[in-house]
MMTF fields as JSON, N, C-alpha, C and O atoms, coordinates in Angstrom:
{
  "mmtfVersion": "1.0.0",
  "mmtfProducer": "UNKNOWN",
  "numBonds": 603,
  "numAtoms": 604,
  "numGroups": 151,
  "numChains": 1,
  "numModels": 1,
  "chainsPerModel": [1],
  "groupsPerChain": [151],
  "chainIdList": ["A"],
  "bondAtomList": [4, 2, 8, 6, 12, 10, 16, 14, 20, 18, 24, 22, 28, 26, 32, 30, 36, 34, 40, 38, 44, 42, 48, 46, 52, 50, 56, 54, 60, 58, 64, 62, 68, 66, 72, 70, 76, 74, 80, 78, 84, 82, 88, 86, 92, 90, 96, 94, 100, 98, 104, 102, 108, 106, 112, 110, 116, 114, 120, 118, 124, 122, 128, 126, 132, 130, 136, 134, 140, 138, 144, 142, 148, 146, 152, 150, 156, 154, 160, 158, 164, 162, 168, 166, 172, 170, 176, 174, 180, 178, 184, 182, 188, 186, 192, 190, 196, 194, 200, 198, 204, 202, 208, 206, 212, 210, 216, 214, 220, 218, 224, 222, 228, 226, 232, 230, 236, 234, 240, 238, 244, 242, 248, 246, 252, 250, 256, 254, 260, 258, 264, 262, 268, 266, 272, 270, 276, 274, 280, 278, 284, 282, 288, 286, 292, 290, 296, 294, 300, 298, 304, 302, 308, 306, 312, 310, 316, 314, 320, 318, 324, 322, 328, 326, 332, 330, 336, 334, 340, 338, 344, 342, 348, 346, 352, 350, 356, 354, 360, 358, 364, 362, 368, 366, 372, 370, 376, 374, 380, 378, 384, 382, 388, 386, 392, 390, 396, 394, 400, 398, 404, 402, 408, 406, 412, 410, 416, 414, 420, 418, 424, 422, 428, 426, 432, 430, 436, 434, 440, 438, 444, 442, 448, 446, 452, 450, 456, 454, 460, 458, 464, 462, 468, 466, 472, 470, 476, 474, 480, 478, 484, 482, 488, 486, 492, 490, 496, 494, 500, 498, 504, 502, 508, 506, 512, 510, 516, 514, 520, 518, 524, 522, 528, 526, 532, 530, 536, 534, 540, 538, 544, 542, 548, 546, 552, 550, 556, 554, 560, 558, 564, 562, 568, 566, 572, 570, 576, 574, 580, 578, 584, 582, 588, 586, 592, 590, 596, 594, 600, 598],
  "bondOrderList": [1, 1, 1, 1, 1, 1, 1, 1, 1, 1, 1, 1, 1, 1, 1, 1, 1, 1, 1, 1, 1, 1, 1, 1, 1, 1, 1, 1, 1, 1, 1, 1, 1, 1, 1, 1, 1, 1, 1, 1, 1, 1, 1, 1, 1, 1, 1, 1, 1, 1, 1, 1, 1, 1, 1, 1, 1, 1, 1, 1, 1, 1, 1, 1, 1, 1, 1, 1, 1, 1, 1, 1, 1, 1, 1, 1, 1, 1, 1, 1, 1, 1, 1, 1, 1, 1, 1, 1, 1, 1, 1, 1, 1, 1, 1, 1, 1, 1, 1, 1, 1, 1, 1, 1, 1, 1, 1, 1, 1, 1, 1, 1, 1, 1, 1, 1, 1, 1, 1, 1, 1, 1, 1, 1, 1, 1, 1, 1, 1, 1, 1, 1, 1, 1, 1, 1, 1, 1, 1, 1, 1, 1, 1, 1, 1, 1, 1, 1, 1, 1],
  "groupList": [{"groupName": "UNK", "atomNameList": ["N", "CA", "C", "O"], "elementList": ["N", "C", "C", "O"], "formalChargeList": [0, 0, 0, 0], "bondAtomList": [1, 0, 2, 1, 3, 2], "bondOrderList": [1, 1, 2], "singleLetterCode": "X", "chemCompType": "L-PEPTIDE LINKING"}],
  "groupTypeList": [0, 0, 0, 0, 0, 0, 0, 0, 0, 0, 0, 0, 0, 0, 0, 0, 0, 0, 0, 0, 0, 0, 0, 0, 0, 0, 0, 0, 0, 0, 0, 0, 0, 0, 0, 0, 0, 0, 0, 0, 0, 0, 0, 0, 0, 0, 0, 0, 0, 0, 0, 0, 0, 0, 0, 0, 0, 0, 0, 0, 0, 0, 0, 0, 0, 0, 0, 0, 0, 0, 0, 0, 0, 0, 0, 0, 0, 0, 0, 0, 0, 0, 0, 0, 0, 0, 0, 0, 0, 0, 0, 0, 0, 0, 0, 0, 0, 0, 0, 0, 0, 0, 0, 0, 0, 0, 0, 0, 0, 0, 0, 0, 0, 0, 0, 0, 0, 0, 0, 0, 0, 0, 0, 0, 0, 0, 0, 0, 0, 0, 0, 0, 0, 0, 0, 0, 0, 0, 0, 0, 0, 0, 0, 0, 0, 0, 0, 0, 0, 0, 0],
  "groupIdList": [1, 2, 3, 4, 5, 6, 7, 8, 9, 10, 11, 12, 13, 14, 15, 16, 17, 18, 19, 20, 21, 22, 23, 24, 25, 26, 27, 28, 29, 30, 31, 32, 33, 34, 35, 36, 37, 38, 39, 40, 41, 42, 43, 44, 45, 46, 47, 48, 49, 50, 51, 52, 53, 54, 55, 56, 57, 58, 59, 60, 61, 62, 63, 64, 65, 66, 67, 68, 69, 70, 71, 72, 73, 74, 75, 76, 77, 78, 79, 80, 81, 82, 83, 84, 85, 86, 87, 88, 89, 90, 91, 92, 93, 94, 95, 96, 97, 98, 99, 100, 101, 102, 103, 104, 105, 106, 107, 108, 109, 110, 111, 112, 113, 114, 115, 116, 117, 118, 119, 120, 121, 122, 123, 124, 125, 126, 127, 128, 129, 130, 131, 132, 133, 134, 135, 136, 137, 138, 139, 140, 141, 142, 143, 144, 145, 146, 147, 148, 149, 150, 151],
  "secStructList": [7, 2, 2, 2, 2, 2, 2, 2, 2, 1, 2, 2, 2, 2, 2, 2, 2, 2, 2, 2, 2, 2, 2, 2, 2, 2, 2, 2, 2, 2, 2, 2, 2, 2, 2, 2, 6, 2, 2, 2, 2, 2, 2, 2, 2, 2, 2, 2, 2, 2, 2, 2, 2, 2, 2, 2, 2, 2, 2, 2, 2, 2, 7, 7, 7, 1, 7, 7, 7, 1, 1, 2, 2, 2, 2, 2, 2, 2, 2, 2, 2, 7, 7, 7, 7, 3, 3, 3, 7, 6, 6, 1, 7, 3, 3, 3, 3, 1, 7, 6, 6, 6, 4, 4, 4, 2, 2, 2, 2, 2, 2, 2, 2, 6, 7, 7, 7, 7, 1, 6, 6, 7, 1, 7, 5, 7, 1, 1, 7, 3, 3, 3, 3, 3, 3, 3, 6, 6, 6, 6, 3, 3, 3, 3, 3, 3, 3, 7, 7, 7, 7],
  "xCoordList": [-120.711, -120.459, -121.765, -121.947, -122.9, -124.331, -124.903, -125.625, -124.488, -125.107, -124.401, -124.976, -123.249, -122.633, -123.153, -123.52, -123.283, -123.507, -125.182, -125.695, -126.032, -127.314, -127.486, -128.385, -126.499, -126.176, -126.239, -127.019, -125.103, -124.805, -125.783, -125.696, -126.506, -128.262, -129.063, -129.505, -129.093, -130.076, -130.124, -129.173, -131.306, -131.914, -130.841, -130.27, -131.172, -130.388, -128.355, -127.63, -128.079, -126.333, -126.096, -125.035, -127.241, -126.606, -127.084, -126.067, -127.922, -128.248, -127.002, -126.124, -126.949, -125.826, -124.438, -123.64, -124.065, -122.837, -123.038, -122.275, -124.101, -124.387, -124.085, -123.162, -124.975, -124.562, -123.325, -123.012, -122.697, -120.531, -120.214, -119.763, -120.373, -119.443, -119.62, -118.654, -121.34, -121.755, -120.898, -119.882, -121.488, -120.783, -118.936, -118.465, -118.251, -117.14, -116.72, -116.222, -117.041, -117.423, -117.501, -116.853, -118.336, -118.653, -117.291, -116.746, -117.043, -115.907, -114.385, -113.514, -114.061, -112.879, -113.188, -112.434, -114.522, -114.654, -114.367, -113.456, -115.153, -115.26, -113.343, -112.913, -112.388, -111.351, -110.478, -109.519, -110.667, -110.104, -110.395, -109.685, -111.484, -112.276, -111.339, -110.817, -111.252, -110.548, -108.967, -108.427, -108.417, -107.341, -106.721, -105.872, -107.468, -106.847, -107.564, -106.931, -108.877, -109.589, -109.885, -110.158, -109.76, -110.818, -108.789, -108.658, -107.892, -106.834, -106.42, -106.122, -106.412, -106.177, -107.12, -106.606, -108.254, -109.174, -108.925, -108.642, -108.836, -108.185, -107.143, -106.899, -106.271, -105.163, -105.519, -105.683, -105.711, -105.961, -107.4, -107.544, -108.183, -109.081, -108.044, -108.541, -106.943, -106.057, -104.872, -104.042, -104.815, -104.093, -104.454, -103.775, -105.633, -106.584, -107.045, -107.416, -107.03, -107.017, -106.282, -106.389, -105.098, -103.773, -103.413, -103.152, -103.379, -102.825, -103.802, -103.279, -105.429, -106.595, -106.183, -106.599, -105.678, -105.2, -104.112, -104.194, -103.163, -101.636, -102.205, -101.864, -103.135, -103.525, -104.461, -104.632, -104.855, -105.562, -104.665, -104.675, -103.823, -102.948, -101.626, -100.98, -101.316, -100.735, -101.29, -100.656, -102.738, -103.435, -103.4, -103.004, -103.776, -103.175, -102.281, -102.179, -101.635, -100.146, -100.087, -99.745, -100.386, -100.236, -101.093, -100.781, -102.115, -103.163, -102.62, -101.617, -103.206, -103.062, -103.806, -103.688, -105.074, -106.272, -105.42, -104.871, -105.677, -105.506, -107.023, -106.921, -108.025, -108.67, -108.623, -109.128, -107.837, -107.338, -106.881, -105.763, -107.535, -106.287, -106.022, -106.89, -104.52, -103.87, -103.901, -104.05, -103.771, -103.768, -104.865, -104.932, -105.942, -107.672, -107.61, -108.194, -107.37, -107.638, -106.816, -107.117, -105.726, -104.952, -105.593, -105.781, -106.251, -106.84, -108.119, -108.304, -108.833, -109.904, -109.595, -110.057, -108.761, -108.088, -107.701, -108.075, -107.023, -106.222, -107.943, -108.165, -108.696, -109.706, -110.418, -110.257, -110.928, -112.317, -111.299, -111.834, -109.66, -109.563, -108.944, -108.815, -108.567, -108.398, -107.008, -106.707, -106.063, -104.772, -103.682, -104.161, -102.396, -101.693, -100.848, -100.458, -100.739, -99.913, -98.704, -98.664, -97.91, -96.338, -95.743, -95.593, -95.325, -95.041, -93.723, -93.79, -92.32, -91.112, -90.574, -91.073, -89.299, -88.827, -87.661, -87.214, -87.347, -86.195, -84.67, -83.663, -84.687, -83.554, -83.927, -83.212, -85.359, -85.676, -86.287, -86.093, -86.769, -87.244, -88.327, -88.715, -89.369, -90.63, -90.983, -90.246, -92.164, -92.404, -94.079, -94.758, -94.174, -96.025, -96.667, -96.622, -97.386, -98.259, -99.413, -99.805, -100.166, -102.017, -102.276, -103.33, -101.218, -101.448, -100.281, -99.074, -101.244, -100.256, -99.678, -98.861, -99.896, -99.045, -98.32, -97.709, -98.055, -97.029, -95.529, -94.509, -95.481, -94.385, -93.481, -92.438, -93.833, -93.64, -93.027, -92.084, -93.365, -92.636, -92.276, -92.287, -91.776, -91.138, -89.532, -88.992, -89.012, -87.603, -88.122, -87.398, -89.186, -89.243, -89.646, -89.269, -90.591, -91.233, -90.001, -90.049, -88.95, -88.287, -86.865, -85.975, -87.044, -86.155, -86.746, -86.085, -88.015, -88.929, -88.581, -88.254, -88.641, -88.456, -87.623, -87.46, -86.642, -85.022, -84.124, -82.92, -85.411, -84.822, -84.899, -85.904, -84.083, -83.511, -83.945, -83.497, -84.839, -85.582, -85.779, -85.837, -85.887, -85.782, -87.377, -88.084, -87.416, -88.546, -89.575, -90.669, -89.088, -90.241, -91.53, -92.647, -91.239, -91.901, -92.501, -93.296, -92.588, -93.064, -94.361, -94.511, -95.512, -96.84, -97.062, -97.024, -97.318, -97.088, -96.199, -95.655, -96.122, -94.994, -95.183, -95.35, -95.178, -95.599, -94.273, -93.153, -94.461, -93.003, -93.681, -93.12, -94.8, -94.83, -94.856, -94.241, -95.408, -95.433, -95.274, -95.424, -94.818, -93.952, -94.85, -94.94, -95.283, -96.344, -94.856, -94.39, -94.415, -93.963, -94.326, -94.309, -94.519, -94.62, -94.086, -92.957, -93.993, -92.963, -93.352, -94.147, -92.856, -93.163, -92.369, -91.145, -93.241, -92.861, -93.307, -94.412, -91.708, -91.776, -92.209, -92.572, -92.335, -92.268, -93.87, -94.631, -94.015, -96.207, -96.583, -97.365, -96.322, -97.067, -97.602, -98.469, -97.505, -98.339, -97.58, -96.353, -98.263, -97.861, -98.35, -99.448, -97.151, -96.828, -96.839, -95.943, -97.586, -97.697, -96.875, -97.388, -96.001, -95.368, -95.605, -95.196, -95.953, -96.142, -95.138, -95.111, -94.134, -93.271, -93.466, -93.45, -93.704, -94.04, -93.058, -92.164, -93.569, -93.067, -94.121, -94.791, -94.434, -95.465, -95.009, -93.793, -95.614, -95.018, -96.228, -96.031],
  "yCoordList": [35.613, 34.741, 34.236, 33.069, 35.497, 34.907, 33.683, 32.843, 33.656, 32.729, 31.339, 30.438, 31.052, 30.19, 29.61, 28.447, 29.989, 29.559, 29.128, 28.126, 30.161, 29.342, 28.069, 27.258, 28.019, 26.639, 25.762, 24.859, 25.674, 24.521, 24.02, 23.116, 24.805, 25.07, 23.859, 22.771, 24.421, 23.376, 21.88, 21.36, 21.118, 19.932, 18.559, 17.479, 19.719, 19.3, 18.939, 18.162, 19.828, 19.587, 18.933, 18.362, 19.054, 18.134, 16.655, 15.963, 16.048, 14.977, 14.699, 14.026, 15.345, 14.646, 14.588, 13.728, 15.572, 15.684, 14.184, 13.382, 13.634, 12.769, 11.625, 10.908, 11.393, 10.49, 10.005, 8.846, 11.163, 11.011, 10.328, 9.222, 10.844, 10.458, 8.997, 8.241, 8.407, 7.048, 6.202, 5.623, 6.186, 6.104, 5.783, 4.964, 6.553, 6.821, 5.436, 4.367, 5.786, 4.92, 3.531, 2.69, 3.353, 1.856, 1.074, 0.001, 2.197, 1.677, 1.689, 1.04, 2.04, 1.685, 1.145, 0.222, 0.518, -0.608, -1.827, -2.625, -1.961, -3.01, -3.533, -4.678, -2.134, -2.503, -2.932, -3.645, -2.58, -2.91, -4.285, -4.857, -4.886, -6.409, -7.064, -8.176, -6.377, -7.434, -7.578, -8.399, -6.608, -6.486, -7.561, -8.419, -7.233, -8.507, -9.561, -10.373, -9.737, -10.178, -11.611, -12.744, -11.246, -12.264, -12.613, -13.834, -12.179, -12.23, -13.592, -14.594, -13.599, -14.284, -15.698, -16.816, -15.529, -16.632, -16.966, -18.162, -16.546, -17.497, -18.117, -18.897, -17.557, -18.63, -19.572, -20.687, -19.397, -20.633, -21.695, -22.805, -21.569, -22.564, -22.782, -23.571, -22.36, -22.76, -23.52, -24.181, -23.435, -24.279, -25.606, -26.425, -25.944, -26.862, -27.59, -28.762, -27.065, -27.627, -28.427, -29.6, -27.329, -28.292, -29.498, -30.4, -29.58, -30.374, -31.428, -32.106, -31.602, -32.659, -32.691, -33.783, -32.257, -32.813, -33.675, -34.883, -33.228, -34.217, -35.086, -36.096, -35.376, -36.553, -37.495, -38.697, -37.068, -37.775, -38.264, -39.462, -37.335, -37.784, -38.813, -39.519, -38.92, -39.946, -40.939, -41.991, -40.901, -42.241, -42.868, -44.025, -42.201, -42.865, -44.115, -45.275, -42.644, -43.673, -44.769, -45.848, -44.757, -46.027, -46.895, -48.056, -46.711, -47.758, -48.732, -48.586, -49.452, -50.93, -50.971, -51.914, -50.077, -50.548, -49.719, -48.623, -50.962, -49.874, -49.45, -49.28, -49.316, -48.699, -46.967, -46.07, -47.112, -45.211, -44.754, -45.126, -43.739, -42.914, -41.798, -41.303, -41.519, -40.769, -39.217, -38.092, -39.475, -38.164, -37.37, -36.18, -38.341, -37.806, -37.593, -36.538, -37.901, -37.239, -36.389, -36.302, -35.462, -34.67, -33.718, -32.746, -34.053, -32.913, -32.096, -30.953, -33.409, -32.983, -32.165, -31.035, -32.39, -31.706, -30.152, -29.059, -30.458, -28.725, -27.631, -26.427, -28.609, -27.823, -27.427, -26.338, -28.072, -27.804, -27.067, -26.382, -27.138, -26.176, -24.616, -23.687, -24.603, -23.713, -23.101, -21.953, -24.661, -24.494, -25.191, -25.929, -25.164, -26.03, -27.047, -26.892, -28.275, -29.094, -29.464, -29.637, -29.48, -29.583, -30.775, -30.662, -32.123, -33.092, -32.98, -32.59, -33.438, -32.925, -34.441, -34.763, -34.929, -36.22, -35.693, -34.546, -36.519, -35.963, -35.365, -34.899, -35.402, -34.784, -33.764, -33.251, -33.283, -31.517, -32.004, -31.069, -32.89, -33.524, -33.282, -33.853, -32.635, -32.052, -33.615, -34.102, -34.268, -35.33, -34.939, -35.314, -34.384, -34.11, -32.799, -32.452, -32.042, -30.809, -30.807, -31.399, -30.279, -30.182, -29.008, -28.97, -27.997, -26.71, -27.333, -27.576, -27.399, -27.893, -26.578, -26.743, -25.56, -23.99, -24.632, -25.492, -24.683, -24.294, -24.834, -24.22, -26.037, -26.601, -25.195, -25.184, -23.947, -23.272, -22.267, -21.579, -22.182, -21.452, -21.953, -21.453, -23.384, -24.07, -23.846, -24.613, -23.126, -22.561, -21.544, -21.385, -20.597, -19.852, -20.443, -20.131, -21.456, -22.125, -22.915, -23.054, -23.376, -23.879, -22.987, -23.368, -21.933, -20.687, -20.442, -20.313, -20.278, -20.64, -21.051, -20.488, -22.311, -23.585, -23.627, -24.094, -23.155, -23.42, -22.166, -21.925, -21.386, -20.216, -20.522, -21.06, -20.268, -20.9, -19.594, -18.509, -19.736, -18.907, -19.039, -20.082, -17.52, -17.801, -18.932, -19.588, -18.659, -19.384, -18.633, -18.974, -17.39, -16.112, -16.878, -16.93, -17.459, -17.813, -18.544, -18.694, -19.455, -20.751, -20.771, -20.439, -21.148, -20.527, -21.733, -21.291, -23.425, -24.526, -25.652, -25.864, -26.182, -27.484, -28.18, -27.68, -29.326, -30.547, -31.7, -31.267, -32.684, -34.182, -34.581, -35.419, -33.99, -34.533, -33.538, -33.746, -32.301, -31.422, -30.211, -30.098, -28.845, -27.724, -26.778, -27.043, -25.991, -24.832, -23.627, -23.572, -22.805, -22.018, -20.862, -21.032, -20.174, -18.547, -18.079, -18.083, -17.46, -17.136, -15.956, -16.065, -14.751, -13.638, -13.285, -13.4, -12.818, -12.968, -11.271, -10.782, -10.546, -9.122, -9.044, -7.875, -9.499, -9.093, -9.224, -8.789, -10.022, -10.124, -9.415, -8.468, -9.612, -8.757, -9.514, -8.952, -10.696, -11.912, -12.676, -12.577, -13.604, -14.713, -15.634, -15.582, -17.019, -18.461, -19.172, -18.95, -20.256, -20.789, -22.007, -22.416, -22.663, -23.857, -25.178, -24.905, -26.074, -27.179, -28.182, -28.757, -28.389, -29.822, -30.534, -30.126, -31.792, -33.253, -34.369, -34.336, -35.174, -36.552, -37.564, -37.749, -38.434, -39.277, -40.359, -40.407, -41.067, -42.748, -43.974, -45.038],
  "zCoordList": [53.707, 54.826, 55.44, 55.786, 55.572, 55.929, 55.162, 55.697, 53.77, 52.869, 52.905, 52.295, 53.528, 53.425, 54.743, 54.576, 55.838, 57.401, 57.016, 57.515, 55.933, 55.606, 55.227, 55.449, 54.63, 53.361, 53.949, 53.645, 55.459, 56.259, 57.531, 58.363, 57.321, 58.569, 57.454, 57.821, 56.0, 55.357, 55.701, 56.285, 55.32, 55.89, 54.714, 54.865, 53.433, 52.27, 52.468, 51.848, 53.496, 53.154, 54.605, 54.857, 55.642, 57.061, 56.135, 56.184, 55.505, 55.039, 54.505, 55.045, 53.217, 52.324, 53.013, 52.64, 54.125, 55.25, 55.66, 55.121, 56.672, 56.839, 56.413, 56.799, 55.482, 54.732, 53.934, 53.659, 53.63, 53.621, 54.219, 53.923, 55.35, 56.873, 56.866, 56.971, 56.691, 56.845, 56.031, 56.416, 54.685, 53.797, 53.593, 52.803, 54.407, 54.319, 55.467, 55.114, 56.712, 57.763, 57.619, 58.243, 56.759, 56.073, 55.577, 55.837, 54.724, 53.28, 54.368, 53.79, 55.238, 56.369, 56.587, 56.279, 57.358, 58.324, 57.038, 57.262, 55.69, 55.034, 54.609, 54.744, 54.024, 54.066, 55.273, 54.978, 56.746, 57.687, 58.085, 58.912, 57.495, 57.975, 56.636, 56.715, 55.688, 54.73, 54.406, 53.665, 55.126, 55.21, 56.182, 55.94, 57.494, 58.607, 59.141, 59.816, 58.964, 59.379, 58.128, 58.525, 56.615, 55.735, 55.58, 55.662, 55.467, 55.095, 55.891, 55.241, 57.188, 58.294, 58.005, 58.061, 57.758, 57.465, 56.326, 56.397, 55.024, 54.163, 53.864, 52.944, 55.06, 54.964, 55.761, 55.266, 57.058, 57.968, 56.743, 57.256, 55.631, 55.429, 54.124, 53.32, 53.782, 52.423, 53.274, 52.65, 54.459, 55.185, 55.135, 54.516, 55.831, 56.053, 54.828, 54.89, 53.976, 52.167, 51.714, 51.354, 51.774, 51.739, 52.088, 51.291, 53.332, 54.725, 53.908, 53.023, 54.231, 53.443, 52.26, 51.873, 51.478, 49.798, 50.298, 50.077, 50.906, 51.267, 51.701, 51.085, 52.673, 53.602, 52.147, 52.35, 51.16, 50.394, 49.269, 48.985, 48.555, 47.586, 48.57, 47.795, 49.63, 50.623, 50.758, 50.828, 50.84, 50.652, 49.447, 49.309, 48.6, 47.234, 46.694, 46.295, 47.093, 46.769, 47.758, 47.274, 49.273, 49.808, 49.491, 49.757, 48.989, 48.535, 47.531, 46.832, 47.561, 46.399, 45.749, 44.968, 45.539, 44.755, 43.279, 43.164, 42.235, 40.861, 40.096, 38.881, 40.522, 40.26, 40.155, 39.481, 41.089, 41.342, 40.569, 40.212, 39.956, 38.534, 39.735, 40.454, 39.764, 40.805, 39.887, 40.363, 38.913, 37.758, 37.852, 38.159, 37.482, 37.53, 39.362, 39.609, 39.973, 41.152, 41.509, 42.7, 41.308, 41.295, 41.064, 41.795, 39.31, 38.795, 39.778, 40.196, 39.85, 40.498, 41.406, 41.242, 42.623, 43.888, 43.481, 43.908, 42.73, 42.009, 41.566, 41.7, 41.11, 40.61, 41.97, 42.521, 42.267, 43.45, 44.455, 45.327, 44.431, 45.84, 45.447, 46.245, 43.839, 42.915, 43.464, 43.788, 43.437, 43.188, 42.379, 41.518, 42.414, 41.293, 42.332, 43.489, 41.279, 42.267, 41.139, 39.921, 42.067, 41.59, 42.346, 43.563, 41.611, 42.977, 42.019, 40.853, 42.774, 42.365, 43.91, 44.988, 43.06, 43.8, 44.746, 44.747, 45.373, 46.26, 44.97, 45.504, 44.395, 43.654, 42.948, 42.087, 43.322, 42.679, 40.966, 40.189, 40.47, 39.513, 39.57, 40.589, 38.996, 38.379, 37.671, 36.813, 38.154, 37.659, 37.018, 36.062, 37.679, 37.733, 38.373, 39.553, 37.1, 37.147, 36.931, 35.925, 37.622, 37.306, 36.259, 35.624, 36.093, 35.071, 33.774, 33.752, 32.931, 31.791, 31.216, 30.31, 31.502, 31.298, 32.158, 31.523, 33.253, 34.321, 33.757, 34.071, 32.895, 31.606, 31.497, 32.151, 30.668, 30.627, 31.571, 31.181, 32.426, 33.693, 34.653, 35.778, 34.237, 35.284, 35.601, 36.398, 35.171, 35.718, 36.402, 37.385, 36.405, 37.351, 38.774, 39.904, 38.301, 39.454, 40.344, 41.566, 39.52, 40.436, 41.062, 41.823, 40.525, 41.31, 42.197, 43.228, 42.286, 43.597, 44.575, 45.619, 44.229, 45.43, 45.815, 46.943, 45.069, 46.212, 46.432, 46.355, 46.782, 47.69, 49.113, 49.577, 49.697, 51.372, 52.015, 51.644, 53.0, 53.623, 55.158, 55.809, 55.677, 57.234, 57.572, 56.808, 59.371, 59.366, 59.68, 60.129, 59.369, 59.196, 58.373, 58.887, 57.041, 56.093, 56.209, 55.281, 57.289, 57.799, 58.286, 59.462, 57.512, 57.418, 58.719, 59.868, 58.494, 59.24, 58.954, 57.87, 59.756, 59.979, 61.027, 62.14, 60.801, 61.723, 61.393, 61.122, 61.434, 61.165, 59.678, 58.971, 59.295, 57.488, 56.743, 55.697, 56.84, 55.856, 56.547, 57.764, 55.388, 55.841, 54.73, 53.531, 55.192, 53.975, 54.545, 55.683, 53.329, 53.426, 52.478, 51.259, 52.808, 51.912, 51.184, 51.673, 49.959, 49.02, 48.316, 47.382, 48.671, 48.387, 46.749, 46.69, 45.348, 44.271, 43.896, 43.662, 43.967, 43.858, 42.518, 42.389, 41.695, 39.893, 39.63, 38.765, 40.776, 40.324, 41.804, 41.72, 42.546, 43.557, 44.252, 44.921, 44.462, 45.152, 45.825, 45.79, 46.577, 47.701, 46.974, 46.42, 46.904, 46.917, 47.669, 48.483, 47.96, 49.33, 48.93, 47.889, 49.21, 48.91, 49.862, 50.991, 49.816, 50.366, 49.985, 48.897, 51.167, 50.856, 51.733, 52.895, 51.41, 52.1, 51.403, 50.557, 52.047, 51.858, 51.785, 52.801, 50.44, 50.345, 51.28, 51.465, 51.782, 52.847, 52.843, 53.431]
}
C-alpha cells in the first residue's frame, strides 16, 4: 500500500494524470462544438446555398439570352456547392439530374419526395421555396429537399 501512495507522489504519474484529464477535456469540448455548434452552422450556410442556387437557376430560366447553357450551369452549381439537383415538373416528372447515377435510384429518390411530413421537418419556407428534411433510416443520414417554383 506504501508503494502504491509512492507511485501517485511521483512527478512522472501527476504529469501523465495531468495530461489525461487535458487531453480528455479537449476531445469533449471538440465533440460538443461539433455536435451543436458546426452542426447548426452548416446548415444555416447549406441553407443560404440553396436559396442563391434557386435565385440563379430562376434567373435562367427567366432570361432570354440563349447564350446560357442551363445544363452546364446546373452542373457547375451541383459541383462547387457539392450537391445534387433534381428539377421534377408539377406532375412529379424527373426531367433533369446533375448525378447521372442518381437514374438509378430514382424510385428511391422519389419515395422520398412524396413522403407527407409534419412541419417539424421544415428546415425554411418563405412564398417561393420550402427546404424540408428527410430523415433516411437505411443510410443513416439527412436529405435536405428543396421545392420551388421556377417564374
Amino acid at each position: 500500500m506504501e508503494n502504491l501512495k509512492n507511485k501517485f507522489k511521483s512527478i512522472r504519474i501527476k504529469l501523465f494524470l495531468t495530461l489525461c484529464i487535458v487531453v480528455i477535456i479537449i476531445i469533449a469540448f471538440l465533440i460538443v462544438t461539433n455536435n451543436f455548434v458546426l452542426e447548426t452552422f452548416y446548415l444555416y450556410s447549406k441553407q443560404k446555398n440553396l436559396i442563391s442556387v434557386y435565385n440563379r437557376i430562376n434567373n435562367y430560366y427567366k432570361s432570354e439570352d440563349s447564350n446560357i447553357n442551363i445544363e452546364l450551369e446546373l452542373e457547375k452549381a451541383a459541383i462547387n456547392n457539392n450537391f445534387d439537383i433534381l428539377i421534377k415538373t408539377n406532375r412529379n416528372i424527373s426531367i433533369y439530374s446533375t448525378n447521372k447515377d442518381f437514374i438509378s435510384t430514382i424510385n428511391n429518390m422519389n419515395a422520398l419526395t412524396n413522403i407527407k411530413e409534419n412541419d417539424k421537418h421544415i428546415v425554411y419556407k418563405d412564398d417561393k421555396i420550402l427546404i424540408r428534411r428527410v430523415e433516411d433510416s437505411r443510410k443513416w443520414i439527412n436529405i435536405y429537399f428543396v421545392y420551388c417554383n421556377f417564374r
